[in-house]
């Protein structure tokens, strides 16, 4: 060990850096957990918004579909009744007033019915629900007239939107074929339904600013679109992927892009009864999520602020813990460090002695101890003052530290001018070399007082060697080293005396090497008594 000694502060041992990292980690993981929980909650709220929108669209779709289906059914019943009554053989003999009632008795129930006519095989109007005589019209060129003429099994036919000859307003025409016995074509019965009916029906529905309702024919023709009307009377979207899906699936919902305005919408669609009509309710996905986005923004900001505060406080607490631990460690270090020399103090030395002794006993290894005392130290203080005496002590500390360089060695100041060097797992010859190195390093010290050297500095060393596995304690080793230190002083100072625990008799003393010998290799060897141990 170096001059600072290999002593561990109790406070440093008590404080574990892992606890600070764990605190900071917890302070970071906790907000991350909050973010995860908040994210899951917001995703759940988002799904609720979508579920609510889809359910609302389904409910609207159901209400609208029933209304359209009922109105078409009422008009169709009127058409069927007229077809059946036309088969009466004495119809022409009935007075016109009553004939109108017979033919169009069901028409009074169809409040949204516009024009209702009976056309002959040439397309001429022969009966008119509006009165007698019938208005002079010919609709032979109309697509619905040609369709019935070409297909006897057509049944109820719903036309594309067209402009009425009577009202000049857009309508759709519902028609049925009139047949003679044998299946010959004899005309049609038709009733018109104004597109304004759909506008009135759809206008009661709140879909948001970008929501739409649309009604399509089976061939892809869009009959009506609300709230924005068709740009043309009867646009066809048979090639549209959305319309193809309506026709293919019949009922369902999906998220798609509207080709006309490129807006993403949630489409909910259904076929209207058994009719060749498809009804769609489309809600803007941005409007579906608008309320959720506002909540998510507020909640997210609050959570982020709280998480930021938590992380900041955790880092602050962690920094404070590290600062406090560093301060405590520094205090602990100072409590076991000699302030003048920077070496371990008496308390640290005793702690290190106990640890080294226990380890040597466990491993059955040797322990050596050098007790070093400055010769004639009092004269430095008396002659040059305490400041010079302090510089002498500091120089001795550097010399001792240079002699004990292993990490396990402990160099300490244990008294006024008394030092100790504890050498763990060191044999007798190694301890003697350390003592000789200390003498050589001390001999090279040069301390000045007012520009003048204070003269040669020497030390006396008491070296004690022991085997803890056999007998004794650290205090015994220190006492033995102190005893031989006084022998070294009595023998003339500037030398090392040796002693072995458990060996009686005079100790060996060896003078320190002369300064002029420092430049050549040392040939010093321990005294015979020490080697015999």
Coordinates of C-alpha atoms in Angstrom, one line a residue:
X1 CA 0.0 0.0 0.0
X2 CA 1.1 3.6 -0.6
X3 CA 1.5 6.5 1.7
X4 CA -2.2 6.9 2.0
X5 CA -2.5 3.4 3.5
X6 CA -4.7 0.6 2.6
X7 CA -7.5 1.4 5.0
X8 CA -11.2 1.4 4.0
X9 CA -13.6 3.9 5.6
X10 CA -16.5 2.4 7.5
X11 CA -18.7 5.0 5.9
X12 CA -17.4 4.1 2.4
X13 CA -18.2 0.5 3.1
X14 CA -21.6 1.4 4.3
X15 CA -22.5 3.5 1.3
X16 CA -22.9 1.4 -1.9
X17 CA -23.0 3.2 -5.2
X18 CA -25.4 0.6 -6.4
X19 CA -28.1 2.0 -4.1
X20 CA -27.8 5.4 -5.7
X21 CA -28.0 3.8 -9.2
X22 CA -31.0 1.8 -8.0
X23 CA -32.7 4.9 -6.7
X24 CA -32.1 6.7 -10.0
X25 CA -33.1 3.7 -12.0
X26 CA -36.4 3.4 -9.9
X27 CA -36.9 7.1 -10.5
X28 CA -36.7 6.6 -14.2
X29 CA -38.5 3.3 -14.4
X30 CA -41.5 4.6 -12.4
X31 CA -42.2 7.4 -14.9
X32 CA -41.7 4.9 -17.8
X33 CA -44.3 2.7 -16.0
X34 CA -46.6 5.7 -15.7
X35 CA -46.2 6.4 -19.4
X36 CA -46.9 2.8 -20.3
X37 CA -50.0 2.7 -18.2
X38 CA -51.1 6.1 -19.6
X39 CA -50.5 4.9 -23.1
X40 CA -52.6 1.8 -22.5
X41 CA -55.4 3.9 -21.0
X42 CA -55.3 6.3 -24.0
X43 CA -55.3 3.5 -26.5
X44 CA -58.3 2.0 -24.7
X45 CA -60.1 5.4 -24.8
X46 CA -59.2 5.6 -28.5
X47 CA -60.8 2.2 -29.1
X48 CA -63.8 3.3 -27.1
X49 CA -64.2 6.3 -29.4
X50 CA -64.0 4.0 -32.5
X51 CA -66.5 1.6 -31.0
X52 CA -68.8 4.4 -30.2
X53 CA -68.5 5.9 -33.7
X54 CA -69.1 2.5 -35.3
X55 CA -72.2 1.8 -33.1
X56 CA -73.6 5.3 -33.9
X57 CA -73.1 4.7 -37.6
X58 CA -74.8 1.3 -37.3
X59 CA -77.8 2.9 -35.5
X60 CA -78.1 5.7 -38.1
X61 CA -77.8 3.2 -40.9
X62 CA -80.5 1.1 -39.4
X63 CA -82.9 4.0 -39.0
X64 CA -82.3 5.4 -42.5
X65 CA -82.5 2.0 -44.1
X66 CA -85.8 1.3 -42.5
X67 CA -87.3 4.6 -43.6
X68 CA -86.2 4.2 -47.2
X69 CA -87.3 0.5 -47.3
X70 CA -90.7 1.4 -45.9
X71 CA -91.3 4.3 -48.4
X72 CA -90.2 2.2 -51.3
X73 CA -92.4 -0.7 -50.1
X74 CA -95.4 1.7 -49.9
X75 CA -94.9 3.0 -53.4
X76 CA -94.4 -0.5 -54.7
X77 CA -97.6 -1.6 -53.0
X78 CA -99.4 1.2 -54.9
X79 CA -97.8 0.0 -58.1
X80 CA -98.8 -3.6 -57.5
X81 CA -102.3 -2.6 -56.7
X82 CA -102.6 -0.6 -59.9
X83 CA -101.3 -3.5 -61.9
X84 CA -103.8 -5.8 -60.4
X85 CA -106.7 -3.4 -60.9
X86 CA -105.8 -2.9 -64.5
X87 CA -106.7 -6.6 -65.0
X88 CA -110.4 -5.9 -64.2
X89 CA -112.4 -6.6 -67.4
X90 CA -115.0 -3.8 -66.8
X91 CA -112.5 -1.1 -65.8
X92 CA -113.4 1.1 -68.7
X93 CA -117.1 0.9 -67.8
X94 CA -116.4 2.4 -64.4
X95 CA -116.9 6.2 -64.2
X96 CA -113.6 8.0 -64.2
X97 CA -114.0 9.3 -60.7
X98 CA -114.3 5.8 -59.3
X99 CA -111.8 4.3 -61.7
X100 CA -109.2 6.7 -60.3
X101 CA -110.0 5.4 -56.8
X102 CA -109.8 1.8 -57.9
X103 CA -106.5 2.2 -59.7
X104 CA -104.8 4.5 -57.3
X105 CA -106.3 3.6 -53.9
X106 CA -103.0 2.7 -52.4
X107 CA -101.2 5.9 -53.6
X108 CA -102.8 8.0 -50.9
X109 CA -100.6 6.1 -48.4
X110 CA -97.4 7.0 -50.1
X111 CA -96.9 10.6 -48.9
X112 CA -93.5 11.0 -50.6
X113 CA -94.8 9.7 -54.0
X114 CA -94.6 12.2 -56.8
X115 CA -96.1 11.4 -60.1
X116 CA -97.9 8.1 -60.6
X117 CA -98.8 7.1 -64.2
X118 CA -100.0 4.1 -66.3
X119 CA -98.3 3.9 -69.7
X120 CA -99.4 1.8 -72.6
X121 CA -97.2 -0.4 -74.7
X122 CA -96.2 2.6 -76.7
X123 CA -95.2 4.7 -73.7
X124 CA -98.2 7.0 -73.8
X125 CA -99.8 7.9 -70.5
X126 CA -103.3 6.5 -70.2
X127 CA -104.0 6.9 -66.5
X128 CA -102.8 9.5 -64.1
X129 CA -103.1 9.5 -60.3
X130 CA -103.3 13.3 -60.4
X131 CA -106.7 13.3 -62.2
X132 CA -108.6 12.5 -65.3
X133 CA -107.9 12.8 -68.2
X134 CA -104.3 11.8 -68.0
X135 CA -101.6 14.3 -68.9
X136 CA -100.3 13.8 -72.4
X137 CA -96.9 12.2 -72.0
X138 CA -94.7 9.7 -73.8
X139 CA -91.9 8.0 -72.0
X140 CA -91.1 5.3 -74.5
X141 CA -87.5 6.7 -74.7
X142 CA -86.9 6.2 -70.9
X143 CA -84.4 3.5 -69.9
X144 CA -86.9 2.0 -67.4
X145 CA -89.6 1.7 -70.1
X146 CA -87.2 -0.1 -72.4
X147 CA -86.0 -2.4 -69.6
X148 CA -89.5 -3.6 -68.8
X149 CA -90.3 -4.1 -72.4
X150 CA -87.1 -6.2 -72.9
X151 CA -87.4 -8.3 -69.7
X152 CA -90.8 -9.7 -68.6
X153 CA -89.3 -11.0 -65.3
X154 CA -87.8 -7.7 -64.2
X155 CA -90.2 -7.0 -61.3
X156 CA -89.8 -3.7 -59.5
X157 CA -87.3 -1.5 -61.3
X158 CA -85.6 1.5 -59.7
X159 CA -84.2 3.9 -62.3
X160 CA -81.2 6.1 -62.2
X161 CA -81.8 9.7 -61.1
X162 CA -83.4 11.8 -63.9
X163 CA -85.2 15.1 -64.3
X164 CA -89.0 14.9 -64.1
X165 CA -91.0 16.1 -67.1
X166 CA -93.6 17.4 -64.7
X167 CA -91.6 19.1 -61.9
X168 CA -88.3 19.6 -63.6
X169 CA -86.8 18.3 -60.3
X170 CA -84.4 15.2 -60.0
X171 CA -86.3 12.0 -59.2
X172 CA -86.0 8.3 -59.3
X173 CA -88.7 6.3 -60.9
X174 CA -90.1 3.0 -59.5
X175 CA -91.9 1.0 -62.1
X176 CA -93.6 -2.4 -62.7
X177 CA -94.6 -4.2 -66.0
X178 CA -98.2 -4.7 -67.1
X179 CA -98.6 -7.9 -69.0
X180 CA -101.5 -9.3 -71.1
X181 CA -102.5 -12.9 -71.0
X182 CA -99.8 -14.9 -72.6
X183 CA -97.0 -12.5 -71.4
X184 CA -97.3 -9.8 -74.1
X185 CA -96.1 -6.4 -73.0
X186 CA -98.9 -3.9 -72.5
X187 CA -97.2 -1.1 -70.7
X188 CA -95.9 -0.1 -67.2
X189 CA -97.1 1.5 -64.0
X190 CA -94.6 4.1 -62.6
X191 CA -94.3 6.3 -59.5
X192 CA -91.6 8.9 -58.9
X193 CA -89.8 9.6 -55.7
X194 CA -88.1 13.0 -55.4
X195 CA -84.5 13.2 -54.4
X196 CA -85.6 15.9 -52.0
X197 CA -87.1 13.2 -49.9
X198 CA -83.6 11.8 -49.2
X199 CA -82.3 15.3 -48.5
X200 CA -85.0 15.8 -45.9
X201 CA -84.4 12.4 -44.4
X202 CA -80.6 12.8 -44.2
X203 CA -80.7 16.4 -43.0
X204 CA -81.9 15.3 -39.6
X205 CA -78.7 13.3 -39.1
X206 CA -75.7 14.9 -37.5
X207 CA -72.6 13.4 -39.0
X208 CA -70.0 16.0 -38.2
X209 CA -68.4 18.5 -40.7
X210 CA -66.8 15.8 -42.9
X211 CA -69.4 13.0 -42.5
X212 CA -71.5 11.8 -45.5
X213 CA -74.5 9.7 -46.3
X214 CA -74.8 8.2 -49.8
X215 CA -77.3 5.9 -51.6
X216 CA -76.1 3.8 -54.5
X217 CA -77.8 1.6 -57.1
X218 CA -76.6 -1.9 -57.7
X219 CA -74.8 -0.8 -60.9
X220 CA -72.7 1.7 -58.9
X221 CA -74.7 4.8 -59.8
X222 CA -74.9 7.2 -56.8
X223 CA -78.4 8.4 -56.4
X224 CA -77.8 11.0 -53.7
X225 CA -75.0 12.2 -51.4
X226 CA -75.5 14.3 -48.3
X227 CA -74.6 17.0 -47.3
X228 CA -72.7 17.7 -50.5
X229 CA -74.9 16.9 -53.6
X230 CA -73.7 15.0 -56.6
X231 CA -71.6 17.2 -58.9
X232 CA -73.6 15.7 -61.7
X233 CA -77.1 14.1 -61.8
X234 CA -76.2 10.4 -61.7
X235 CA -72.4 9.7 -61.4
X236 CA -71.3 6.2 -61.6
X237 CA -68.7 4.7 -59.3
X238 CA -68.7 1.1 -60.5
X239 CA -64.9 1.1 -60.7
X240 CA -64.5 2.5 -57.2
X241 CA -62.9 0.0 -54.7
X242 CA -65.3 1.2 -52.0
X243 CA -68.5 0.6 -54.2
X244 CA -67.2 -2.7 -55.3
X245 CA -66.8 -3.7 -51.6
X246 CA -70.4 -2.5 -50.9
X247 CA -71.7 -4.7 -53.7
X248 CA -69.5 -7.7 -52.8
X249 CA -70.1 -7.8 -49.0
X250 CA -73.6 -6.3 -48.7
X251 CA -73.1 -5.2 -45.1
X252 CA -70.1 -4.3 -42.9
X253 CA -67.7 -1.5 -42.1
X254 CA -64.2 -0.5 -43.0
X255 CA -61.8 2.5 -43.1
X256 CA -61.2 3.8 -46.6
X257 CA -60.3 6.9 -48.6
X258 CA -63.1 8.8 -50.4
X259 CA -61.9 9.2 -54.0
X260 CA -63.6 12.6 -54.5
X261 CA -62.0 14.5 -51.6
X262 CA -59.3 12.1 -50.4
X263 CA -60.6 12.1 -46.9
X264 CA -60.2 9.0 -44.7
X265 CA -63.5 7.9 -43.4
X266 CA -65.1 5.0 -41.5
X267 CA -67.6 3.5 -43.9
X268 CA -70.6 1.6 -42.5
X269 CA -72.8 0.2 -45.2
X270 CA -75.8 -2.1 -45.8
X271 CA -78.1 -3.2 -48.5
X272 CA -81.6 -1.7 -48.3
X273 CA -83.8 -4.7 -47.7
X274 CA -84.0 -6.8 -50.8
X275 CA -83.8 -3.7 -53.0
X276 CA -80.9 -3.0 -55.4
X277 CA -79.9 -0.1 -53.2
X278 CA -76.8 0.3 -51.0
X279 CA -76.8 2.8 -48.2
X280 CA -73.6 4.1 -46.6
X281 CA -72.8 6.3 -43.6
X282 CA -69.2 7.6 -43.6
X283 CA -67.6 9.4 -40.6
X284 CA -64.4 11.2 -40.8
X285 CA -61.7 9.4 -38.9
X286 CA -60.2 12.7 -37.7
X287 CA -63.5 13.8 -36.3
X288 CA -64.0 10.4 -34.6
X289 CA -60.7 10.9 -32.8
X290 CA -61.0 14.6 -32.3
X291 CA -62.4 14.5 -28.8
X292 CA -60.0 11.6 -27.9
X293 CA -57.0 13.6 -29.3
X294 CA -57.9 16.6 -27.1
X295 CA -58.1 14.4 -24.0
X296 CA -54.9 12.5 -25.0
X297 CA -53.1 15.8 -25.5
X298 CA -54.0 17.1 -22.1
X299 CA -53.4 13.8 -20.3
X300 CA -50.2 13.2 -22.2
X301 CA -48.8 16.6 -21.3
X302 CA -49.7 16.2 -17.7
X303 CA -48.1 12.7 -17.5
X304 CA -45.0 14.0 -19.3
X305 CA -44.7 16.9 -16.9
X306 CA -45.1 14.6 -13.9
X307 CA -42.7 12.1 -15.4
X308 CA -40.2 14.9 -16.0
X309 CA -40.5 16.1 -12.5
X310 CA -40.1 12.6 -11.1
X311 CA -37.0 11.9 -13.2
X312 CA -35.6 15.3 -12.3
X313 CA -36.2 14.8 -8.6
X314 CA -34.7 11.3 -8.8
X315 CA -31.6 12.6 -10.5
X316 CA -31.4 15.4 -8.0
X317 CA -31.8 13.0 -5.1
X318 CA -29.3 10.7 -6.7
X319 CA -26.8 13.6 -7.1
X320 CA -27.4 14.6 -3.5
X321 CA -26.9 11.1 -2.3
X322 CA -23.6 10.9 -4.2
X323 CA -22.5 14.3 -2.9
X324 CA -23.4 13.3 0.6
X325 CA -21.7 9.9 0.3
X326 CA -18.6 11.6 -1.2
X327 CA -18.5 14.1 1.7
X328 CA -18.9 11.3 4.3
X329 CA -16.3 9.3 2.5
X330 CA -14.0 12.3 2.6
X331 CA -14.7 12.9 6.3
X332 CA -14.0 9.2 6.9
X333 CA -10.8 9.4 4.9
X334 CA -9.7 12.5 6.9
X335 CA -10.6 10.8 10.2
X336 CA -8.1 8.0 9.3
X337 CA -5.4 10.2 7.6
X338 CA -2.7 12.2 9.2
X339 CA -3.2 15.8 8.1
X340 CA 0.5 16.8 8.1
X341 CA 2.0 13.9 6.1
X342 CA -1.0 12.4 4.3
X343 CA -0.2 9.0 5.7
X344 CA -2.6 6.7 7.6
X345 CA -3.1 7.8 11.2
X346 CA -2.9 5.6 14.3
X347 CA -6.6 4.5 14.0
X348 CA -6.1 3.4 10.4
X349 CA -2.9 1.6 11.3
X350 CA -4.6 -0.4 14.0
X351 CA -7.5 -1.3 11.6
X352 CA -5.0 -2.4 9.0
X353 CA -2.9 -4.3 11.5
X354 CA -6.0 -6.3 12.6
X355 CA -6.9 -7.1 9.0
X356 CA -3.4 -8.1 7.9
X357 CA -2.9 -10.2 11.1
X358 CA -6.2 -12.1 10.5
X359 CA -5.3 -12.7 6.8
X360 CA -1.8 -13.9 7.7
X361 CA -3.2 -16.2 10.3
X362 CA -5.7 -17.6 7.8
X363 CA -3.0 -18.2 5.2
X364 CA -0.3 -19.1 7.7
X365 CA 1.9 -16.4 6.3
X366 CA 4.4 -14.0 7.9
X367 CA 4.0 -10.4 9.0
X368 CA 6.8 -7.8 9.4
X369 CA 6.5 -4.4 11.1
X370 CA 8.9 -1.5 11.0
X371 CA 8.6 1.2 13.7
X372 CA 10.6 4.2 12.5
X373 CA 11.6 7.1 14.7
X374 CA 13.4 10.3 13.6
X375 CA 16.8 10.7 15.4
X376 CA 17.2 13.9 17.4
X377 CA 14.0 15.3 16.1
X378 CA 13.6 17.7 19.0
X379 CA 16.6 19.7 17.9
X380 CA 15.0 20.5 14.5
X381 CA 12.0 22.1 16.3
X382 CA 14.2 23.8 18.9
X383 CA 16.8 25.2 16.4
X384 CA 14.8 25.8 13.3
X385 CA 11.2 26.0 14.5
X386 CA 8.2 23.8 14.1
X387 CA 7.7 24.7 10.4
X388 CA 11.0 23.1 9.6
X389 CA 10.2 20.1 11.9
X390 CA 7.0 19.6 9.9
X391 CA 9.0 19.6 6.7
X392 CA 11.3 17.0 8.1
X393 CA 8.3 14.8 9.0
X394 CA 6.8 15.3 5.5
X395 CA 10.2 14.3 4.0
X396 CA 10.3 11.2 6.2
X397 CA 6.8 10.3 5.1
X398 CA 7.9 10.4 1.4
X399 CA 10.9 8.3 2.2
X400 CA 8.9 5.7 3.9
X401 CA 6.3 5.6 1.2
X402 CA 9.1 5.1 -1.4
X403 CA 10.4 2.1 0.6
X404 CA 7.0 0.4 0.9
X405 CA 5.5 0.3 -2.6
X406 CA 3.3 -2.8 -2.6
X407 CA -0.5 -2.3 -2.6
X408 CA -0.8 -4.3 0.5
X409 CA 1.8 -2.4 2.6
X410 CA 0.6 0.1 5.2
X411 CA 2.6 3.2 6.0
X412 CA 1.3 5.3 9.0
X413 CA 2.3 8.0 11.4
X414 CA 1.5 6.6 14.8
X415 CA 3.1 9.3 17.0
X416 CA 4.8 12.6 16.9
X417 CA 7.9 11.6 15.0
X418 CA 7.2 7.9 15.0
X419 CA 6.1 6.0 11.9
X420 CA 5.2 2.4 11.2
X421 CA 5.5 0.3 8.1
X422 CA 3.3 -2.8 8.1
X423 CA 4.4 -5.5 5.6
X424 CA 2.0 -8.3 4.9
X425 CA 3.2 -11.6 3.6
X426 CA 6.8 -10.5 3.7
X427 CA 9.7 -12.8 4.7
X428 CA 12.6 -11.8 6.8
X429 CA 14.9 -10.9 3.9
X430 CA 12.3 -8.8 2.2
X431 CA 11.6 -6.8 5.5
X432 CA 15.3 -6.2 5.9
X433 CA 15.5 -4.8 2.3
X434 CA 12.6 -2.4 3.0
X435 CA 14.4 -1.2 6.2
X436 CA 17.6 -0.6 4.3
X437 CA 15.7 1.2 1.5
X438 CA 14.2 3.5 4.1
X439 CA 17.6 4.3 5.5
X440 CA 18.9 5.1 2.0
X441 CA 15.9 7.3 1.1
X442 CA 16.1 9.2 4.4
X443 CA 19.8 9.8 3.9
X444 CA 19.0 11.5 0.7
X445 CA 16.5 14.0 2.2
X446 CA 17.5 17.6 2.0
X447 CA 15.5 20.0 4.2
X448 CA 16.4 23.7 4.2
X449 CA 15.8 26.4 6.8
X450 CA 16.1 30.0 5.6
X451 CA 18.2 28.8 2.6
X452 CA 20.5 26.7 4.7
X453 CA 20.4 22.9 5.0
X454 CA 19.4 21.5 8.4
X455 CA 22.0 18.8 8.2
X456 CA 21.8 15.1 7.7
X457 CA 18.5 13.4 8.8
X458 CA 18.6 9.8 10.1
X459 CA 16.1 7.4 11.6
X460 CA 16.3 4.4 13.9
X461 CA 14.2 1.4 13.0
X462 CA 12.8 -1.4 15.1
X463 CA 11.9 -4.4 12.9
X464 CA 9.7 -7.1 14.3
X465 CA 8.9 -10.3 12.4
X466 CA 6.1 -12.7 13.4
X467 CA 4.0 -15.7 12.3
X468 CA 0.4 -15.0 13.4
X469 CA -0.5 -18.7 12.8
X470 CA 1.6 -19.7 15.8
X471 CA 1.0 -17.1 18.6
X472 CA 0.6 -13.5 19.5
X473 CA -1.5 -10.5 18.4
X474 CA -0.9 -7.3 16.5
X475 CA -0.2 -5.4 19.7
X476 CA 2.5 -7.9 20.6
X477 CA 4.2 -7.3 17.3
X478 CA 4.0 -3.5 17.8
X479 CA 5.4 -3.8 21.3
X480 CA 8.3 -6.0 20.1
X481 CA 9.1 -3.5 17.3
X482 CA 9.0 -0.6 19.8
X483 CA 11.4 -2.5 22.1
X484 CA 14.0 -3.1 19.4
X485 CA 13.6 0.5 18.2
X486 CA 14.9 1.6 21.6
X487 CA 17.7 -0.9 21.3
X488 CA 18.6 0.7 17.9
X489 CA 18.6 4.2 19.6
X490 CA 20.7 2.9 22.5
X491 CA 23.1 1.3 20.0
X492 CA 23.9 4.7 18.5
X493 CA 20.9 5.5 16.3
X494 CA 20.7 5.5 12.5
X495 CA 20.4 1.8 12.4
X496 CA 17.9 -1.1 12.4
X497 CA 17.5 -3.6 15.2
X498 CA 15.7 -6.9 14.5
X499 CA 13.5 -9.2 16.6
X500 CA 11.4 -12.2 16.0
X501 CA 8.3 -13.0 18.1
X502 CA 8.9 -16.1 20.2
X503 CA 12.7 -15.8 20.0
X504 CA 14.6 -14.7 23.1
X505 CA 18.1 -13.3 23.4
X506 CA 19.8 -10.2 22.1
X507 CA 18.4 -8.7 18.9
X508 CA 20.6 -8.0 15.9
X509 CA 21.5 -4.5 15.1
X510 CA 22.7 -3.1 11.8
X511 CA 23.9 0.4 11.1
X512 CA 22.2 2.2 8.3
X513 CA 24.2 2.4 5.0
X514 CA 26.4 5.5 4.6
X515 CA 25.2 8.2 2.2
X516 CA 28.2 7.7 -0.1
X517 CA 27.1 4.0 -0.5
X518 CA 23.7 4.9 -2.0
X519 CA 25.0 4.8 -5.6
X520 CA 26.2 1.2 -5.4
X521 CA 24.0 -1.9 -4.9
X522 CA 23.3 -2.7 -1.3
X523 CA 24.7 -6.0 0.1
X524 CA 22.9 -5.8 3.4
X525 CA 21.4 -8.9 4.8
X526 CA 19.3 -9.5 8.0
X527 CA 21.1 -10.5 11.1
X528 CA 21.5 -14.2 11.8
X529 CA 18.9 -14.2 14.5
X530 CA 16.2 -13.0 12.1
X531 CA 17.1 -15.5 9.4
X532 CA 16.9 -18.3 11.9
X533 CA 13.3 -17.5 12.5

